[in-house]
Amino acid sequence: MENNYKLPDQNAARMRRSRNREAEQSEYSMPETLRQCGKGRTYAIRTYGCQANVRDSETIAGLLEQMSFTRAENDTEADVLVFNTCAVRRNAEEHVLGEIGNLKPLKLQHPDRIFALCGCMAQEEGIVDLLLKKYPQVDIIFGTHNLDRFPQMLAQHLQEGRRQVQVDSIEGNIIEGMPAMRSRRFKAFVNIMYGCDKFCTYCIVPYTRGRERSRRLQNIVDEIREFKASGGKEVALLGQNVNAYGKDLQMKDGFSTLLDKCADTGIDRIRFYTSHPRDYTSAAIDVMAARPNIMKALHLPVQSGSDEILRRMNRGYTRAHYLSLYDDMRSRIPDITFSTDIIVGFPGETDAQFEETLSLVDHCQFDQAFTFIYSPREGTPAASMKDDIPEEVKKERLEILNEKVAGYARIRNEQYVGKTVSVLCDGPSKKNERIMAGYTEDNKLVNFKAVSVKEGDIVPVKITEARSFSLNGEAEEGDVH
Ligand code: SAH
Ligand code: SF4
Ligand code: F3S
């Protein structure tokens, strides 16, 4: 019977062609019959992966609350426990498989507890097959395209007690108006587009998230306005390649137009993730330079400093293009900070090619870099490339790179000592209740002493000490807003 479930189809996803047409749009509304399903029951969500998943978990929480579920104090006691998963590297998956493996005894003790798995792992053929065969404790599996169908699946499971699986590899549509329980009052993630059509050869995301499709500009601007009206101070615009925003809506230079309109809302801070070097336009740099509420911090993943590796990754740019974009931005926005993502040990990467990555880091001296060892993803082109680099060599490259990255991060941070910067307070720091934590406009984490500063305040902080990954300081209170 389990064989009747439709599995996601990565081959079909690969065959799709970028289409310049608008995605199908619809407006969500929850049927009345589902609104009381969760009365007296609790839920919890464990979220893995990127900001797209964090934002999706807010929607899942919103849907569950609309069904009258309430958040559980302790997630192992929740009546419904949702795993919103990530598939980008193997260790992310292994971690989740380990956790749901541990649920087996819990399920035997409490057969009424419901376990659901969603997110990017639910869009992988091999994983769904494995879950169906080996993890009977997982009651509901739904993919990244079916958040709106989760309430119906859950209600059906409550009624019939049967496993529910919906993981079609569709290209993806856009559903507006789903409820959301935002995790923070002052900062919000705002989706501007979904999916990815870049098909970098190592990456699973284009298969798990469907085709690149943009939300309509007005819906994005309205969401920011509403958030600001409720006291919001910072939004992060989300998309796998925000620079491709609006291509499917036939907009010319869509991303810079969008940034300009978002800046017009007057919200204090606007950030955006992630930029792709291939689609970055001069107009977008101009808007960033001109508008004070667009933060001067750019996450611009480079992945490798070698042209040959970049070509085999299908990144669509060269080392020279990346560097000229970087230099151009530095000269037009002198106080900008840069972060990046780098993969070491891509199949066939030679020592000389790795050295090219190191020399690119020497040139750019990033404020921050997220570094990864290449992880083969089943069904992607790179997974069938010859990979003859020993694991120890990959680990050694990562260590060498990390040391270099930390060195530059520290040098960049040292330039802040003695300066006063504007910090949006996130609340007490994780380690010490009396120390506040927050981020500067250019995205530096600051731990600072303060007497009466609260979460959500934007406050001047004098920097007293630099570390590799954070700054320490003291609030200059009296000038909080
Ligand atoms: N859309 C974003 C990145 C999304 S994934 C972009 O293109 O920049 C986040 C990062 O994970 C990537 O930038 C890449 O550095 C890393 N990554 C993706 N697939 C990977 C893989 N198979 N192995 C190792 N790292 C990977
Ligand atoms: Fe993955 Fe490349 Fe798309 Fe980023 S741009 S999500 S790395 S395929
Ligand atoms: Fe992971 Fe999916 Fe994000 S694979 S990084 S959760 S888009």
Coordinates of C-alpha atoms and ligand atoms in Angstrom, one line a residue:
M1 CA 0.0 0.0 0.0
E2 CA 2.9 2.3 0.8
N3 CA 4.0 1.9 -2.8
N4 CA 1.0 4.0 -3.9
Y5 CA 2.6 7.2 -2.6
K6 CA 4.0 9.4 -5.2
L7 CA 7.7 10.1 -4.6
P8 CA 9.4 13.3 -5.5
D9 CA 11.1 13.1 -8.9
Q10 CA 14.5 14.8 -9.1
N11 CA 14.8 13.9 -12.8
A12 CA 11.7 15.7 -13.7
A13 CA 12.9 18.7 -11.7
R14 CA 16.2 18.7 -13.7
M15 CA 14.3 18.8 -17.0
R16 CA 12.5 22.0 -16.2
R17 CA 13.4 25.0 -18.1
S18 CA 13.5 28.5 -16.8
R19 CA 10.3 30.1 -18.0
N20 CA 9.6 33.8 -18.1
R21 CA 6.1 33.5 -16.8
E22 CA 4.4 34.4 -13.6
A23 CA 3.8 31.6 -11.1
E24 CA 0.3 30.7 -10.3
Q25 CA -0.9 32.7 -7.3
S26 CA -3.6 32.0 -4.8
E27 CA -4.9 33.2 -1.5
Y28 CA -5.0 30.9 1.5
S29 CA -8.0 30.5 3.8
M30 CA -8.4 27.8 6.3
P31 CA -11.7 25.8 6.1
E32 CA -13.9 26.3 9.1
T33 CA -14.0 22.6 9.7
L34 CA -10.3 22.5 10.6
R35 CA -10.3 25.4 13.0
Q36 CA -11.0 23.4 16.1
C37 CA -9.0 20.3 15.4
G38 CA -6.2 21.1 17.7
K39 CA -8.3 22.2 20.8
G40 CA -6.6 20.9 23.9
R41 CA -3.5 19.7 22.0
T42 CA 0.0 21.1 21.8
Y43 CA 2.6 21.3 19.1
A44 CA 6.4 21.9 18.7
I45 CA 8.6 22.5 15.6
R46 CA 12.3 21.7 15.3
T47 CA 13.8 23.7 12.5
Y48 CA 17.1 23.0 10.6
G49 CA 18.8 24.7 7.6
C50 CA 18.5 28.2 6.2
Q51 CA 16.3 31.2 6.8
A52 CA 13.8 29.9 4.2
N53 CA 13.0 27.1 6.7
V54 CA 12.9 29.4 9.7
R55 CA 10.3 31.4 7.8
D56 CA 8.4 28.3 6.8
S57 CA 8.3 27.2 10.4
E58 CA 6.6 30.5 11.3
T59 CA 3.9 29.7 8.7
I60 CA 3.5 26.1 10.0
A61 CA 3.2 27.5 13.6
G62 CA 0.6 30.0 12.3
L63 CA -1.4 27.2 10.6
L64 CA -1.3 25.1 13.8
E65 CA -2.4 28.0 15.9
Q66 CA -5.3 28.6 13.5
M67 CA -6.3 25.0 14.1
S68 CA -6.4 25.8 17.9
F69 CA -3.2 23.9 18.8
T70 CA -1.0 25.7 21.4
R71 CA 2.8 25.7 21.6
A72 CA 4.2 23.0 23.9
E73 CA 6.4 24.0 26.9
N74 CA 8.7 21.1 26.1
D75 CA 8.9 19.7 22.6
T76 CA 9.3 16.1 23.6
E77 CA 5.9 16.3 25.3
A78 CA 4.2 17.9 22.3
D79 CA 1.1 16.1 20.8
V80 CA 2.4 17.1 17.3
L81 CA 6.1 17.4 16.7
V82 CA 7.2 18.7 13.3
F83 CA 10.7 18.3 11.9
N84 CA 11.4 21.0 9.3
T85 CA 14.5 19.6 7.7
C86 CA 17.5 20.6 5.5
A87 CA 19.1 18.5 2.8
V88 CA 22.0 20.8 1.8
R89 CA 24.7 18.5 3.2
R90 CA 24.8 14.9 4.3
N91 CA 25.5 15.7 8.0
A92 CA 22.3 17.8 8.2
E93 CA 20.3 14.8 7.1
E94 CA 22.1 12.3 9.3
H95 CA 21.4 14.4 12.3
V96 CA 17.6 14.5 11.6
L97 CA 17.5 10.7 10.8
G98 CA 19.3 10.1 14.2
E99 CA 16.7 12.3 16.0
I100 CA 13.7 10.6 14.4
G101 CA 15.3 7.2 15.0
N102 CA 15.2 8.1 18.7
L103 CA 11.5 8.7 18.6
K104 CA 10.7 5.0 18.1
P105 CA 10.4 4.2 21.8
L106 CA 8.5 7.4 22.5
K107 CA 6.0 6.4 19.8
L108 CA 5.6 2.9 21.5
Q109 CA 4.9 4.5 24.8
H110 CA 2.6 7.2 23.4
P111 CA 1.0 6.0 20.2
D112 CA -1.1 9.1 20.0
R113 CA 1.8 11.5 19.5
I114 CA 2.1 12.6 16.0
F115 CA 5.4 13.1 14.2
A116 CA 5.6 15.0 11.0
L117 CA 8.6 15.6 8.7
C118 CA 8.7 18.4 6.1
G119 CA 11.2 20.7 4.4
C120 CA 13.9 19.9 1.9
M121 CA 14.6 16.2 3.0
A122 CA 10.9 15.5 2.2
Q123 CA 11.6 16.5 -1.5
E124 CA 14.4 13.9 -2.0
E125 CA 13.5 10.6 -3.6
G126 CA 15.9 8.5 -1.7
I127 CA 15.0 10.0 1.7
V128 CA 11.3 9.6 1.3
D129 CA 11.7 6.1 0.2
L130 CA 13.9 5.4 3.3
L131 CA 11.3 7.1 5.6
L132 CA 8.5 5.0 4.2
K133 CA 10.3 1.8 4.6
K134 CA 12.3 2.2 7.8
Y135 CA 10.7 5.0 9.9
P136 CA 7.1 4.0 10.6
Q137 CA 7.0 6.4 13.5
V138 CA 6.8 9.3 11.1
D139 CA 3.1 9.8 10.5
I140 CA 3.0 12.8 8.1
I141 CA 5.5 13.7 5.4
F142 CA 4.9 16.9 3.4
G143 CA 7.3 18.8 1.1
T144 CA 8.2 22.4 0.7
H145 CA 5.4 23.1 -1.7
N146 CA 2.5 21.8 0.4
L147 CA 2.6 23.9 3.6
D148 CA -1.0 24.9 2.8
R149 CA -2.1 21.3 2.7
F150 CA -0.6 20.3 6.1
P151 CA -3.7 21.2 8.1
Q152 CA -5.9 18.9 6.0
M153 CA -3.3 16.1 6.2
L154 CA -3.1 16.5 10.0
A155 CA -6.9 16.5 10.4
Q156 CA -7.1 13.4 8.3
H157 CA -4.5 11.7 10.3
L158 CA -6.3 12.6 13.6
Q159 CA -9.5 11.1 12.1
E160 CA -8.2 8.0 10.4
G161 CA -4.8 7.3 12.2
R162 CA -3.3 6.6 8.7
R163 CA 0.0 7.8 7.4
Q164 CA -0.2 10.9 5.2
V165 CA 2.3 11.6 2.5
Q166 CA 2.3 14.4 0.0
V167 CA 5.6 15.2 -1.6
D168 CA 5.1 16.1 -5.3
S169 CA 8.0 17.6 -7.2
I170 CA 5.9 20.4 -8.7
E171 CA 7.5 23.5 -10.0
G172 CA 5.8 25.5 -7.3
N173 CA 3.2 28.2 -7.0
I174 CA 2.8 31.1 -4.7
I175 CA 0.3 31.2 -1.9
E176 CA -0.4 34.5 -0.2
G177 CA -2.2 35.1 3.1
M178 CA -1.0 32.1 5.1
P179 CA -1.0 32.9 8.8
A180 CA 2.5 33.2 10.5
M181 CA 3.6 33.2 14.1
R182 CA 6.7 35.4 13.8
S183 CA 9.5 34.3 16.1
R184 CA 10.6 37.9 16.9
R185 CA 8.7 41.1 17.4
F186 CA 11.3 43.5 16.0
K187 CA 13.0 41.4 13.2
A188 CA 11.2 39.6 10.4
F189 CA 12.0 37.4 7.5
V190 CA 10.1 38.4 4.4
N191 CA 10.1 36.0 1.4
I192 CA 10.5 37.9 -1.9
M193 CA 10.9 34.8 -4.1
Y194 CA 11.0 31.1 -3.8
G195 CA 12.9 28.3 -5.5
C196 CA 16.1 28.3 -7.6
D197 CA 16.9 27.9 -11.3
K198 CA 20.7 28.2 -11.1
F199 CA 21.4 24.4 -10.8
C200 CA 24.9 24.7 -9.4
T201 CA 26.2 21.2 -9.9
Y202 CA 26.7 20.4 -6.2
C203 CA 23.4 21.8 -4.9
I204 CA 20.2 20.1 -4.0
V205 CA 18.1 23.3 -3.5
P206 CA 16.8 23.6 -7.1
Y207 CA 15.3 20.1 -6.7
T208 CA 13.8 20.6 -3.3
R209 CA 12.4 24.1 -3.7
G210 CA 11.1 24.2 -7.2
R211 CA 11.5 26.9 -9.8
E212 CA 12.5 30.5 -9.3
R213 CA 9.4 32.5 -8.8
S214 CA 8.8 36.0 -7.4
R215 CA 6.1 37.3 -5.1
R216 CA 4.3 40.4 -6.4
L217 CA 6.0 43.6 -5.3
Q218 CA 2.9 45.1 -3.7
N219 CA 2.4 42.0 -1.5
I220 CA 6.0 42.3 -0.2
V221 CA 5.7 46.0 0.4
D222 CA 2.4 45.6 2.3
E223 CA 4.0 42.9 4.5
I224 CA 6.8 45.2 5.4
R225 CA 4.4 48.1 6.1
E226 CA 2.3 46.0 8.4
F227 CA 5.3 44.7 10.2
K228 CA 6.6 48.3 10.7
A229 CA 3.1 49.4 11.9
S230 CA 3.3 46.6 14.6
G231 CA 6.6 48.0 15.9
G232 CA 9.0 46.1 13.6
K233 CA 12.4 47.5 13.0
E234 CA 14.3 45.2 10.7
V235 CA 13.4 43.0 7.7
A236 CA 15.5 40.5 5.9
L237 CA 14.3 39.9 2.4
L238 CA 14.7 36.2 1.5
G239 CA 15.4 34.3 -1.7
Q240 CA 18.0 31.9 -3.0
N241 CA 19.2 34.5 -5.5
V242 CA 17.5 37.8 -4.6
N243 CA 19.1 39.5 -7.6
A244 CA 16.9 37.5 -9.9
Y245 CA 13.8 39.0 -8.3
G246 CA 11.1 39.9 -10.8
K247 CA 12.5 38.2 -13.9
D248 CA 9.4 36.0 -14.1
L249 CA 7.2 39.1 -13.6
Q250 CA 8.8 40.7 -16.7
M251 CA 10.3 43.5 -14.5
K252 CA 13.3 45.2 -15.7
D253 CA 15.9 45.4 -12.9
G254 CA 13.3 44.0 -10.6
F255 CA 15.6 43.7 -7.5
S256 CA 16.7 47.3 -7.5
T257 CA 13.1 48.5 -8.0
L258 CA 12.1 46.3 -5.1
L259 CA 14.8 47.5 -2.8
D260 CA 13.9 51.1 -3.6
K261 CA 10.2 50.5 -2.8
C262 CA 11.1 48.6 0.4
A263 CA 13.3 51.5 1.5
D264 CA 10.3 53.9 0.9
T265 CA 8.4 52.1 3.7
G266 CA 10.7 53.8 6.1
I267 CA 11.4 50.7 8.2
D268 CA 14.7 51.2 10.1
R269 CA 16.7 48.3 8.6
I270 CA 16.5 46.2 5.4
R271 CA 18.8 43.3 4.7
F272 CA 18.7 40.7 2.0
Y273 CA 19.9 37.1 1.5
T274 CA 21.3 35.6 -0.7
S275 CA 22.9 37.5 -3.5
H276 CA 24.3 35.8 -6.5
P277 CA 27.4 37.3 -8.3
R278 CA 25.9 36.4 -11.7
D279 CA 22.8 38.6 -11.5
Y280 CA 24.1 41.5 -9.6
T281 CA 23.5 44.8 -11.4
S282 CA 25.0 48.2 -11.2
A283 CA 21.5 49.6 -10.4
A284 CA 21.2 47.4 -7.3
I285 CA 24.6 48.8 -6.1
D286 CA 23.3 52.4 -6.7
V287 CA 20.2 51.8 -4.6
M288 CA 22.1 50.2 -1.8
A289 CA 24.5 53.2 -1.8
A290 CA 21.7 55.8 -1.9
R291 CA 19.3 54.5 0.7
P292 CA 20.4 54.8 4.3
N293 CA 17.9 52.1 5.6
I294 CA 19.4 49.5 3.3
M295 CA 22.1 47.9 5.4
K296 CA 25.6 48.1 4.0
A297 CA 26.4 44.4 4.6
L298 CA 26.5 42.0 1.7
H299 CA 26.5 38.2 1.7
L300 CA 28.0 37.3 -1.6
P301 CA 28.9 33.6 -1.9
V302 CA 31.9 33.0 -4.0
Q303 CA 32.3 29.2 -3.5
S304 CA 35.7 28.9 -5.1
G305 CA 38.6 31.1 -6.3
S306 CA 39.4 28.9 -9.3
D307 CA 37.9 29.5 -12.7
E308 CA 38.0 25.8 -13.6
I309 CA 36.1 24.8 -10.4
L310 CA 33.6 27.7 -10.8
R311 CA 33.0 26.4 -14.3
R312 CA 32.4 22.8 -13.1
M313 CA 30.2 24.1 -10.3
N314 CA 28.1 25.9 -13.0
R315 CA 28.3 29.1 -11.1
G316 CA 28.1 31.3 -14.2
Y317 CA 30.9 33.8 -13.3
T318 CA 34.7 33.9 -13.2
R319 CA 37.1 34.8 -10.5
A320 CA 37.7 38.1 -12.3
H321 CA 34.0 38.9 -12.5
Y322 CA 33.6 38.3 -8.7
L323 CA 36.6 40.4 -7.9
S324 CA 35.6 43.3 -10.1
L325 CA 32.1 43.2 -8.5
Y326 CA 33.7 43.2 -5.1
D327 CA 36.1 46.1 -6.0
D328 CA 33.3 48.1 -7.5
M329 CA 31.2 47.8 -4.4
R330 CA 34.0 48.6 -2.1
S331 CA 34.8 51.8 -4.0
R332 CA 31.1 52.9 -4.3
I333 CA 30.1 51.9 -0.8
P334 CA 33.4 52.3 1.2
D335 CA 32.0 51.2 4.6
I336 CA 30.4 48.0 3.3
T337 CA 31.1 44.7 5.0
F338 CA 31.3 41.4 3.1
S339 CA 30.6 37.8 4.0
T340 CA 30.7 34.8 1.7
D341 CA 30.3 31.0 1.4
I342 CA 33.2 28.7 0.3
I343 CA 33.3 25.0 -0.5
V344 CA 36.5 23.1 -0.3
G345 CA 37.2 19.7 -1.8
F346 CA 34.8 19.9 -4.8
P347 CA 35.5 16.8 -6.9
G348 CA 38.9 17.0 -8.5
E349 CA 40.0 20.2 -6.8
T350 CA 43.8 20.3 -7.0
D351 CA 46.1 21.9 -4.5
A352 CA 46.8 24.7 -6.9
Q353 CA 43.0 25.4 -7.3
F354 CA 42.6 25.4 -3.6
E355 CA 45.5 28.0 -3.4
E356 CA 43.4 30.2 -5.8
T357 CA 40.6 30.2 -3.2
L358 CA 43.1 31.2 -0.5
S359 CA 44.5 34.0 -2.7
L360 CA 40.9 35.3 -3.4
V361 CA 40.3 35.4 0.4
D362 CA 43.6 37.4 0.7
H363 CA 42.3 39.9 -1.7
C364 CA 38.8 40.2 -0.3
Q365 CA 39.6 39.9 3.4
F366 CA 36.0 39.0 4.2
D367 CA 34.4 40.0 7.5
Q368 CA 32.9 36.6 7.7
A369 CA 32.9 33.4 5.7
F370 CA 30.9 30.2 6.0
T371 CA 33.1 27.3 4.9
F372 CA 32.1 23.8 4.0
I373 CA 33.6 20.5 2.9
Y374 CA 31.9 19.4 -0.3
S375 CA 29.1 16.9 0.4
P376 CA 27.9 14.8 -2.5
R377 CA 24.1 15.1 -3.0
E378 CA 22.4 12.2 -4.7
G379 CA 20.9 13.1 -8.1
T380 CA 23.0 16.3 -8.6
P381 CA 25.6 16.3 -11.5
A382 CA 28.6 16.7 -9.2
A383 CA 27.7 13.5 -7.3
S384 CA 28.7 11.6 -10.4
M385 CA 32.0 13.5 -11.0
K386 CA 35.2 11.7 -10.1
D387 CA 36.0 12.6 -6.5
D388 CA 39.5 11.3 -5.7
I389 CA 40.5 13.8 -2.9
P390 CA 41.1 11.9 0.3
E391 CA 39.0 13.0 3.3
E392 CA 42.0 14.1 5.3
V393 CA 43.1 16.4 2.5
K394 CA 39.6 18.0 2.5
K395 CA 39.7 18.4 6.3
E396 CA 43.2 19.9 6.1
R397 CA 42.1 22.4 3.5
L398 CA 39.1 23.4 5.6
E399 CA 41.4 24.0 8.6
I400 CA 43.8 26.1 6.6
L401 CA 41.0 28.2 5.1
N402 CA 39.3 28.6 8.5
E403 CA 42.5 29.9 10.0
K404 CA 42.9 32.5 7.3
V405 CA 39.2 33.5 7.5
A406 CA 39.4 34.0 11.3
G407 CA 42.5 36.1 10.9
Y408 CA 40.9 38.5 8.5
A409 CA 37.7 38.6 10.5
R410 CA 39.7 39.7 13.5
I411 CA 41.6 42.3 11.6
R412 CA 38.3 43.8 10.3
N413 CA 36.8 43.7 13.8
E414 CA 39.8 45.5 15.3
Q415 CA 39.0 48.5 13.2
Y416 CA 35.9 49.0 15.3
V417 CA 37.6 49.5 18.7
G418 CA 37.0 53.0 20.0
K419 CA 34.2 53.7 17.5
T420 CA 30.5 54.2 18.4
V421 CA 28.1 52.1 16.3
S422 CA 24.4 51.7 16.1
V423 CA 23.1 48.4 17.5
L424 CA 19.6 46.8 17.3
C425 CA 19.2 45.0 20.6
D426 CA 18.1 41.3 20.4
G427 CA 17.8 41.0 24.2
P428 CA 20.2 39.5 26.8
S429 CA 23.2 37.6 25.4
K430 CA 23.1 33.8 25.5
K431 CA 25.8 33.5 28.0
N432 CA 25.1 36.3 30.4
E433 CA 21.8 37.8 31.4
R434 CA 23.3 41.2 32.2
I435 CA 25.0 41.6 28.9
M436 CA 22.9 42.5 25.9
A437 CA 23.5 41.2 22.3
G438 CA 22.6 42.8 19.0
Y439 CA 23.8 43.6 15.5
T440 CA 25.3 46.7 14.0
E441 CA 24.0 48.1 10.7
D442 CA 26.8 46.3 8.9
N443 CA 25.9 43.0 10.6
K444 CA 28.5 42.7 13.4
L445 CA 27.5 40.9 16.5
V446 CA 28.0 43.0 19.6
N447 CA 27.8 42.0 23.2
F448 CA 27.4 45.1 25.3
K449 CA 26.9 46.3 28.9
A450 CA 23.7 48.3 29.4
V451 CA 21.4 49.3 32.2
S452 CA 18.0 50.0 30.7
V453 CA 18.2 48.9 27.1
K454 CA 15.5 46.5 26.0
E455 CA 15.0 44.1 23.1
G456 CA 14.1 46.1 20.0
D457 CA 15.9 49.3 21.0
I458 CA 18.4 50.8 18.6
V459 CA 21.2 52.2 20.7
P460 CA 24.6 53.7 20.2
V461 CA 27.3 51.4 21.6
K462 CA 31.0 52.2 22.1
I463 CA 33.2 49.3 21.1
T464 CA 35.8 48.4 23.6
E465 CA 37.2 45.0 22.4
A466 CA 37.3 43.0 19.2
R467 CA 37.1 39.2 18.9
S468 CA 37.2 37.1 15.7
F469 CA 33.5 36.6 15.5
S470 CA 32.0 39.4 17.7
L471 CA 32.7 42.8 19.3
N472 CA 32.3 43.9 23.0
G473 CA 31.1 47.3 24.0
E474 CA 29.1 49.6 26.3
A475 CA 25.8 51.3 25.5
E476 CA 25.8 55.1 25.5
E477 CA 22.4 55.2 27.0
G478 CA 20.2 58.3 26.8
D479 CA 20.1 58.1 23.0
V480 CA 18.0 55.1 22.6
H481 CA 15.1 55.0 20.1
Ligands
SAH1 N1 21.4 30.2 -2.7 C1 22.6 30.4 -1.9 C2 23.1 29.3 -1.1 C3 22.2 28.3 -0.5 S1 23.0 26.9 0.2 C4 23.7 30.8 -2.9 O1 23.7 30.4 -4.0 O2 24.5 31.5 -2.5 C5 24.2 27.7 1.3 C6 25.6 27.3 1.0 O3 25.8 25.9 1.3 C7 26.1 27.5 -0.4 O4 26.4 28.8 -0.6 C8 27.2 26.5 -0.5 O5 28.4 27.1 0.0 C9 26.9 25.4 0.5 N2 26.5 24.2 -0.1 C10 25.5 23.9 -1.0 N3 25.5 22.7 -1.4 C11 26.6 22.1 -0.9 C12 27.2 20.8 -0.9 N4 26.7 19.8 -1.7 N5 28.3 20.5 -0.2 C13 28.8 21.5 0.6 N6 28.3 22.7 0.7 C14 27.2 23.0 0.0
SF4_2 FE1 22.1 26.2 -4.7 FE2 23.4 27.5 -6.6 FE3 20.8 27.8 -6.3 FE4 22.4 28.8 -4.4 S1 22.3 29.4 -6.6 S2 20.6 27.6 -4.1 S3 24.1 27.3 -4.5 S4 21.8 26.0 -7.0
F3S3 FE1 18.7 23.5 3.5 FE2 16.6 23.6 2.0 FE3 17.6 25.8 3.0 S1 18.3 22.3 1.7 S2 19.8 25.3 3.2 S3 16.7 24.2 4.1 S4 16.7 25.6 1.0

